């Protein structure tokens, strides 16, 4: 019986994880640098091929002034492009695995089963795997940034528990660059993270009557600074000026349609699963959402709603919100399994089904490339 439990809890999930990683690597290996990657492989100021770190810095100064404010992710993109295809493939797989792990960490679920489910859901719920995970520019903009954004959120979410939280070494210092790159990432995820960090500070002060450590305020301030840099970069206004002008009503209508398309199409799989799990969690098992889950839910809503301010809402831009939904899904399933071991069979079946579907999607992509 013990041997069977080891197989179910460790051997099978780890096998599934390795299969998904192998398929992802095969896809990264097969897909070359393409589209915007070709442009970002040059010094944007001189149009010459990238040669050193100085070229990346010069490019990002030009980018900030003439094209857009995502300097952190595009700077990393240029570094991976300069490193070459083989190195980029390895980094992409590592960051994807790290994202799966961070999702489990934030959800307080640390068994291989949850890691398999996390990776599988990232693929199965993804409206455009190729553009958000396999395209180098997409991977740098969405996979990479979601890793540090969720880690930043975790630092604040863990403070909402009733128990004393262990202080992390030197956090007052390293929260500064972490907060800055969290805000200075994507135009929706960065500001949403600042808002949630600020809301948690207010919650701790007003409802839990806790002392607020300096790092929490510092991190929120630098997330705000980063968000302002990402949104108010002169390049954003230069770029938007090249778009066709629309009247107010036409612009408003277009933005509403973008939001409906994102919610009812791009985000539908993760939202549908989240709704099922939440109904089961609250109605059938009579559980209440913990504060950190409410804040995660608010983060998902804010990161989605913030895109109303953008004239475009491409499917790949829902990646971060989708990951927040996945955190919520796993954060509810994990405690249910701890308290009801009889659910293991059903959760294993669910995880296996999702993993098989994710593998099928990756194999299908391999066949059409």
mmCIF file of C-alpha atoms in Angstrom, residues 73-322:
data_model
loop_
_atom_site.group_PDB
_atom_site.id
_atom_site.type_symbol
_atom_site.label_atom_id
_atom_site.label_comp_id
_atom_site.label_asym_id
_atom_site.label_seq_id
_atom_site.Cartn_x
_atom_site.Cartn_y
_atom_site.Cartn_z
ATOM 1 C CA UNK A 73 11.117 42.637 -19.994
ATOM 2 C CA UNK A 74 12.451 43.940 -23.299
ATOM 3 C CA UNK A 75 15.904 44.359 -21.796
ATOM 4 C CA UNK A 76 15.810 40.716 -20.696
ATOM 5 C CA UNK A 77 14.508 39.803 -24.134
ATOM 6 C CA UNK A 78 17.513 41.440 -25.774
ATOM 7 C CA UNK A 79 19.902 39.690 -23.405
ATOM 8 C CA UNK A 80 18.403 36.281 -24.227
ATOM 9 C CA UNK A 81 18.505 37.063 -27.944
ATOM 10 C CA UNK A 82 22.145 38.045 -27.622
ATOM 11 C CA UNK A 83 22.828 34.792 -25.733
ATOM 12 C CA UNK A 84 21.606 32.765 -28.692
ATOM 13 C CA UNK A 85 18.876 30.260 -29.439
ATOM 14 C CA UNK A 86 20.243 27.350 -27.364
ATOM 15 C CA UNK A 87 20.705 29.480 -24.238
ATOM 16 C CA UNK A 88 17.305 31.127 -24.712
ATOM 17 C CA UNK A 89 15.610 27.718 -24.955
ATOM 18 C CA UNK A 90 17.167 26.635 -21.665
ATOM 19 C CA UNK A 91 16.266 29.918 -19.928
ATOM 20 C CA UNK A 92 12.677 29.734 -21.198
ATOM 21 C CA UNK A 93 12.196 26.202 -19.857
ATOM 22 C CA UNK A 94 13.768 27.160 -16.534
ATOM 23 C CA UNK A 95 11.508 30.207 -16.180
ATOM 24 C CA UNK A 96 8.418 28.179 -17.105
ATOM 25 C CA UNK A 97 9.269 25.616 -14.426
ATOM 26 C CA UNK A 98 9.952 28.434 -11.974
ATOM 27 C CA UNK A 99 6.559 29.936 -12.782
ATOM 28 C CA UNK A 100 4.853 26.606 -12.074
ATOM 29 C CA UNK A 101 6.713 26.370 -8.775
ATOM 30 C CA UNK A 102 5.886 29.970 -7.758
ATOM 31 C CA UNK A 103 2.203 29.364 -8.509
ATOM 32 C CA UNK A 104 2.268 26.380 -6.148
ATOM 33 C CA UNK A 105 4.219 28.346 -3.543
ATOM 34 C CA UNK A 106 1.714 31.227 -3.524
ATOM 35 C CA UNK A 107 -1.153 28.712 -3.427
ATOM 36 C CA UNK A 108 0.483 26.933 -0.434
ATOM 37 C CA UNK A 109 0.559 23.646 -2.331
ATOM 38 C CA UNK A 110 3.987 22.033 -2.567
ATOM 39 C CA UNK A 111 3.505 18.432 -3.715
ATOM 40 C CA UNK A 112 4.490 17.192 -7.217
ATOM 41 C CA UNK A 113 0.788 16.697 -8.005
ATOM 42 C CA UNK A 114 0.166 20.431 -7.706
ATOM 43 C CA UNK A 115 3.263 21.282 -9.717
ATOM 44 C CA UNK A 116 1.983 19.029 -12.502
ATOM 45 C CA UNK A 117 -1.446 20.650 -12.315
ATOM 46 C CA UNK A 118 0.102 24.123 -12.327
ATOM 47 C CA UNK A 119 2.196 23.479 -15.454
ATOM 48 C CA UNK A 120 -0.693 21.699 -17.155
ATOM 49 C CA UNK A 121 -3.167 24.516 -16.463
ATOM 50 C CA UNK A 122 -0.729 27.147 -17.773
ATOM 51 C CA UNK A 123 -0.829 25.285 -21.082
ATOM 52 C CA UNK A 124 -4.418 24.005 -21.084
ATOM 53 C CA UNK A 125 -5.986 27.387 -20.212
ATOM 54 C CA UNK A 126 -3.659 29.416 -22.414
ATOM 55 C CA UNK A 127 -5.461 31.075 -25.351
ATOM 56 C CA UNK A 128 -2.241 31.442 -27.338
ATOM 57 C CA UNK A 129 0.638 29.212 -26.222
ATOM 58 C CA UNK A 130 2.796 30.105 -29.177
ATOM 59 C CA UNK A 131 2.680 33.878 -28.654
ATOM 60 C CA UNK A 132 2.818 33.961 -24.846
ATOM 61 C CA UNK A 133 5.256 31.101 -24.116
ATOM 62 C CA UNK A 134 7.098 29.966 -27.267
ATOM 63 C CA UNK A 135 7.724 33.237 -29.069
ATOM 64 C CA UNK A 136 10.830 34.680 -27.412
ATOM 65 C CA UNK A 137 9.373 38.173 -27.041
ATOM 66 C CA UNK A 138 6.161 36.731 -25.609
ATOM 67 C CA UNK A 139 7.984 34.462 -23.185
ATOM 68 C CA UNK A 140 10.132 37.325 -21.860
ATOM 69 C CA UNK A 141 7.152 39.669 -21.542
ATOM 70 C CA UNK A 142 4.709 37.256 -19.911
ATOM 71 C CA UNK A 143 6.334 34.116 -18.474
ATOM 72 C CA UNK A 144 9.388 35.881 -17.034
ATOM 73 C CA UNK A 145 7.490 38.839 -15.575
ATOM 74 C CA UNK A 146 4.741 36.711 -14.018
ATOM 75 C CA UNK A 147 7.400 34.866 -11.998
ATOM 76 C CA UNK A 148 8.599 37.960 -10.154
ATOM 77 C CA UNK A 149 5.128 39.531 -9.990
ATOM 78 C CA UNK A 150 3.694 36.489 -8.170
ATOM 79 C CA UNK A 151 6.731 36.370 -5.890
ATOM 80 C CA UNK A 152 6.210 40.042 -5.034
ATOM 81 C CA UNK A 153 2.544 39.360 -4.288
ATOM 82 C CA UNK A 154 3.445 36.344 -2.137
ATOM 83 C CA UNK A 155 5.542 38.545 0.146
ATOM 84 C CA UNK A 156 2.445 40.625 0.912
ATOM 85 C CA UNK A 157 -0.117 37.831 0.896
ATOM 86 C CA UNK A 158 1.788 35.849 3.534
ATOM 87 C CA UNK A 159 1.424 38.791 5.920
ATOM 88 C CA UNK A 160 -2.374 38.383 5.960
ATOM 89 C CA UNK A 161 -2.229 35.190 8.033
ATOM 90 C CA UNK A 162 -3.009 35.273 11.740
ATOM 91 C CA UNK A 163 0.252 33.539 12.642
ATOM 92 C CA UNK A 164 3.578 35.303 12.936
ATOM 93 C CA UNK A 165 5.476 35.417 9.640
ATOM 94 C CA UNK A 166 9.197 34.786 9.550
ATOM 95 C CA UNK A 167 11.083 37.876 8.363
ATOM 96 C CA UNK A 168 13.178 37.328 5.257
ATOM 97 C CA UNK A 169 16.831 38.437 5.421
ATOM 98 C CA UNK A 170 17.619 41.918 4.050
ATOM 99 C CA UNK A 171 14.141 42.243 2.529
ATOM 100 C CA UNK A 172 14.175 46.010 3.124
ATOM 101 C CA UNK A 173 16.946 46.280 0.543
ATOM 102 C CA UNK A 174 15.982 43.773 -2.150
ATOM 103 C CA UNK A 175 12.295 44.705 -2.098
ATOM 104 C CA UNK A 176 13.361 47.937 -3.861
ATOM 105 C CA UNK A 177 14.442 46.341 -7.176
ATOM 106 C CA UNK A 178 11.713 43.692 -6.872
ATOM 107 C CA UNK A 179 8.985 46.316 -6.388
ATOM 108 C CA UNK A 180 10.413 48.401 -9.233
ATOM 109 C CA UNK A 181 10.472 45.557 -11.780
ATOM 110 C CA UNK A 182 7.036 44.384 -10.621
ATOM 111 C CA UNK A 183 5.507 47.721 -11.502
ATOM 112 C CA UNK A 184 7.769 48.185 -14.512
ATOM 113 C CA UNK A 185 6.559 45.035 -16.244
ATOM 114 C CA UNK A 186 3.147 44.861 -17.927
ATOM 115 C CA UNK A 187 0.699 47.721 -18.018
ATOM 116 C CA UNK A 188 -2.022 45.722 -16.272
ATOM 117 C CA UNK A 189 -0.191 43.347 -13.912
ATOM 118 C CA UNK A 190 2.168 45.963 -12.484
ATOM 119 C CA UNK A 191 -0.445 48.527 -11.397
ATOM 120 C CA UNK A 192 -2.724 45.723 -10.138
ATOM 121 C CA UNK A 193 0.124 44.438 -7.959
ATOM 122 C CA UNK A 194 0.723 47.922 -6.542
ATOM 123 C CA UNK A 195 -2.992 48.249 -5.729
ATOM 124 C CA UNK A 196 -3.105 44.883 -3.959
ATOM 125 C CA UNK A 197 0.086 45.574 -1.994
ATOM 126 C CA UNK A 198 -1.430 48.892 -0.858
ATOM 127 C CA UNK A 199 -4.778 47.239 -0.026
ATOM 128 C CA UNK A 200 -3.016 44.630 2.106
ATOM 129 C CA UNK A 201 -1.203 47.361 4.026
ATOM 130 C CA UNK A 202 -4.550 49.070 4.742
ATOM 131 C CA UNK A 203 -6.130 45.730 5.674
ATOM 132 C CA UNK A 204 -3.351 44.913 8.139
ATOM 133 C CA UNK A 205 -3.563 48.351 9.727
ATOM 134 C CA UNK A 206 -7.340 48.612 9.974
ATOM 135 C CA UNK A 207 -8.518 45.045 10.542
ATOM 136 C CA UNK A 208 -5.597 43.123 12.006
ATOM 137 C CA UNK A 209 -4.086 46.090 13.887
ATOM 138 C CA UNK A 210 -0.625 44.944 12.889
ATOM 139 C CA UNK A 211 2.583 46.919 12.783
ATOM 140 C CA UNK A 212 3.524 47.519 9.148
ATOM 141 C CA UNK A 213 7.197 46.763 8.464
ATOM 142 C CA UNK A 214 9.058 49.380 6.439
ATOM 143 C CA UNK A 215 9.709 46.989 3.543
ATOM 144 C CA UNK A 216 5.984 46.728 2.781
ATOM 145 C CA UNK A 217 5.641 50.465 2.265
ATOM 146 C CA UNK A 218 8.922 50.670 0.356
ATOM 147 C CA UNK A 219 7.912 47.805 -1.946
ATOM 148 C CA UNK A 220 4.525 49.389 -2.700
ATOM 149 C CA UNK A 221 6.100 52.771 -3.407
ATOM 150 C CA UNK A 222 8.608 51.298 -5.832
ATOM 151 C CA UNK A 223 5.883 49.224 -7.499
ATOM 152 C CA UNK A 224 4.039 52.516 -8.050
ATOM 153 C CA UNK A 225 7.184 54.139 -9.458
ATOM 154 C CA UNK A 226 7.703 51.180 -11.778
ATOM 155 C CA UNK A 227 4.067 51.305 -12.913
ATOM 156 C CA UNK A 228 4.393 54.995 -13.727
ATOM 157 C CA UNK A 229 7.562 54.348 -15.722
ATOM 158 C CA UNK A 230 5.828 51.589 -17.692
ATOM 159 C CA UNK A 231 2.658 53.556 -18.416
ATOM 160 C CA UNK A 232 3.941 57.135 -18.728
ATOM 161 C CA UNK A 233 7.014 56.355 -20.840
ATOM 162 C CA UNK A 234 7.249 58.933 -23.671
ATOM 163 C CA UNK A 235 7.504 56.046 -26.141
ATOM 164 C CA UNK A 236 3.949 54.956 -25.348
ATOM 165 C CA UNK A 237 2.622 58.305 -26.540
ATOM 166 C CA UNK A 238 4.863 58.290 -29.623
ATOM 167 C CA UNK A 239 3.621 54.808 -30.490
ATOM 168 C CA UNK A 240 -0.072 55.584 -29.852
ATOM 169 C CA UNK A 241 0.148 58.677 -32.062
ATOM 170 C CA UNK A 242 0.831 56.385 -35.030
ATOM 171 C CA UNK A 243 -2.450 54.498 -34.513
ATOM 172 C CA UNK A 244 -5.568 55.441 -36.508
ATOM 173 C CA UNK A 245 -7.695 58.008 -34.713
ATOM 174 C CA UNK A 246 -11.156 56.944 -33.522
ATOM 175 C CA UNK A 247 -14.052 58.923 -32.196
ATOM 176 C CA UNK A 248 -14.995 58.692 -28.525
ATOM 177 C CA UNK A 249 -17.985 56.394 -29.039
ATOM 178 C CA UNK A 250 -16.095 54.168 -31.466
ATOM 179 C CA UNK A 251 -13.147 53.945 -29.061
ATOM 180 C CA UNK A 252 -15.466 53.165 -26.141
ATOM 181 C CA UNK A 253 -17.279 50.492 -28.132
ATOM 182 C CA UNK A 254 -13.991 48.938 -29.252
ATOM 183 C CA UNK A 255 -12.719 48.745 -25.671
ATOM 184 C CA UNK A 256 -15.909 47.120 -24.419
ATOM 185 C CA UNK A 257 -15.655 44.554 -27.205
ATOM 186 C CA UNK A 258 -12.023 43.901 -26.261
ATOM 187 C CA UNK A 259 -13.036 43.283 -22.652
ATOM 188 C CA UNK A 260 -15.880 40.942 -23.620
ATOM 189 C CA UNK A 261 -13.607 39.011 -25.970
ATOM 190 C CA UNK A 262 -10.938 38.663 -23.283
ATOM 191 C CA UNK A 263 -13.388 37.540 -20.599
ATOM 192 C CA UNK A 264 -15.635 35.288 -22.663
ATOM 193 C CA UNK A 265 -12.966 33.816 -24.922
ATOM 194 C CA UNK A 266 -9.339 34.232 -23.846
ATOM 195 C CA UNK A 267 -9.886 33.856 -20.086
ATOM 196 C CA UNK A 268 -12.915 31.573 -20.305
ATOM 197 C CA UNK A 269 -11.124 28.222 -19.551
ATOM 198 C CA UNK A 270 -9.434 29.430 -16.353
ATOM 199 C CA UNK A 271 -12.521 31.386 -15.255
ATOM 200 C CA UNK A 272 -14.768 28.387 -15.870
ATOM 201 C CA UNK A 273 -12.537 26.084 -13.791
ATOM 202 C CA UNK A 274 -12.206 28.747 -11.098
ATOM 203 C CA UNK A 275 -16.000 29.096 -10.876
ATOM 204 C CA UNK A 276 -16.477 25.313 -10.541
ATOM 205 C CA UNK A 277 -13.819 24.986 -7.848
ATOM 206 C CA UNK A 278 -15.080 28.031 -5.959
ATOM 207 C CA UNK A 279 -18.669 26.748 -5.913
ATOM 208 C CA UNK A 280 -17.441 23.368 -4.701
ATOM 209 C CA UNK A 281 -15.193 24.970 -2.081
ATOM 210 C CA UNK A 282 -17.794 27.381 -0.673
ATOM 211 C CA UNK A 283 -21.145 25.654 -1.256
ATOM 212 C CA UNK A 284 -20.389 21.952 -0.940
ATOM 213 C CA UNK A 285 -17.517 21.958 1.543
ATOM 214 C CA UNK A 286 -18.729 25.048 3.434
ATOM 215 C CA UNK A 287 -15.339 26.748 3.363
ATOM 216 C CA UNK A 288 -14.644 30.457 3.523
ATOM 217 C CA UNK A 289 -12.098 32.173 1.348
ATOM 218 C CA UNK A 290 -9.065 33.236 3.332
ATOM 219 C CA UNK A 291 -7.874 36.853 3.129
ATOM 220 C CA UNK A 292 -5.006 35.983 0.774
ATOM 221 C CA UNK A 293 -7.517 34.346 -1.592
ATOM 222 C CA UNK A 294 -9.747 37.412 -1.597
ATOM 223 C CA UNK A 295 -6.734 39.562 -2.452
ATOM 224 C CA UNK A 296 -5.757 37.177 -5.254
ATOM 225 C CA UNK A 297 -9.297 37.367 -6.604
ATOM 226 C CA UNK A 298 -9.123 41.160 -6.490
ATOM 227 C CA UNK A 299 -5.766 41.052 -8.273
ATOM 228 C CA UNK A 300 -7.265 38.994 -11.087
ATOM 229 C CA UNK A 301 -10.188 41.407 -11.451
ATOM 230 C CA UNK A 302 -7.925 44.468 -11.410
ATOM 231 C CA UNK A 303 -5.409 43.058 -13.885
ATOM 232 C CA UNK A 304 -8.287 42.239 -16.219
ATOM 233 C CA UNK A 305 -10.130 45.519 -15.743
ATOM 234 C CA UNK A 306 -6.996 47.627 -16.197
ATOM 235 C CA UNK A 307 -6.863 46.596 -19.854
ATOM 236 C CA UNK A 308 -9.986 48.680 -20.509
ATOM 237 C CA UNK A 309 -7.580 51.624 -20.632
ATOM 238 C CA UNK A 310 -5.651 50.012 -23.475
ATOM 239 C CA UNK A 311 -6.817 50.337 -27.093
ATOM 240 C CA UNK A 312 -5.777 46.708 -27.644
ATOM 241 C CA UNK A 313 -6.265 43.570 -25.539
ATOM 242 C CA UNK A 314 -4.485 40.715 -27.356
ATOM 243 C CA UNK A 315 -4.975 37.158 -26.146
ATOM 244 C CA UNK A 316 -1.401 36.899 -24.843
ATOM 245 C CA UNK A 317 -2.020 39.886 -22.525
ATOM 246 C CA UNK A 318 -4.380 37.713 -20.442
ATOM 247 C CA UNK A 319 -1.480 35.431 -19.433
ATOM 248 C CA UNK A 320 -0.837 37.038 -16.026
ATOM 249 C CA UNK A 321 -4.526 37.128 -15.098
ATOM 250 C CA UNK A 322 -4.839 33.479 -16.134
#
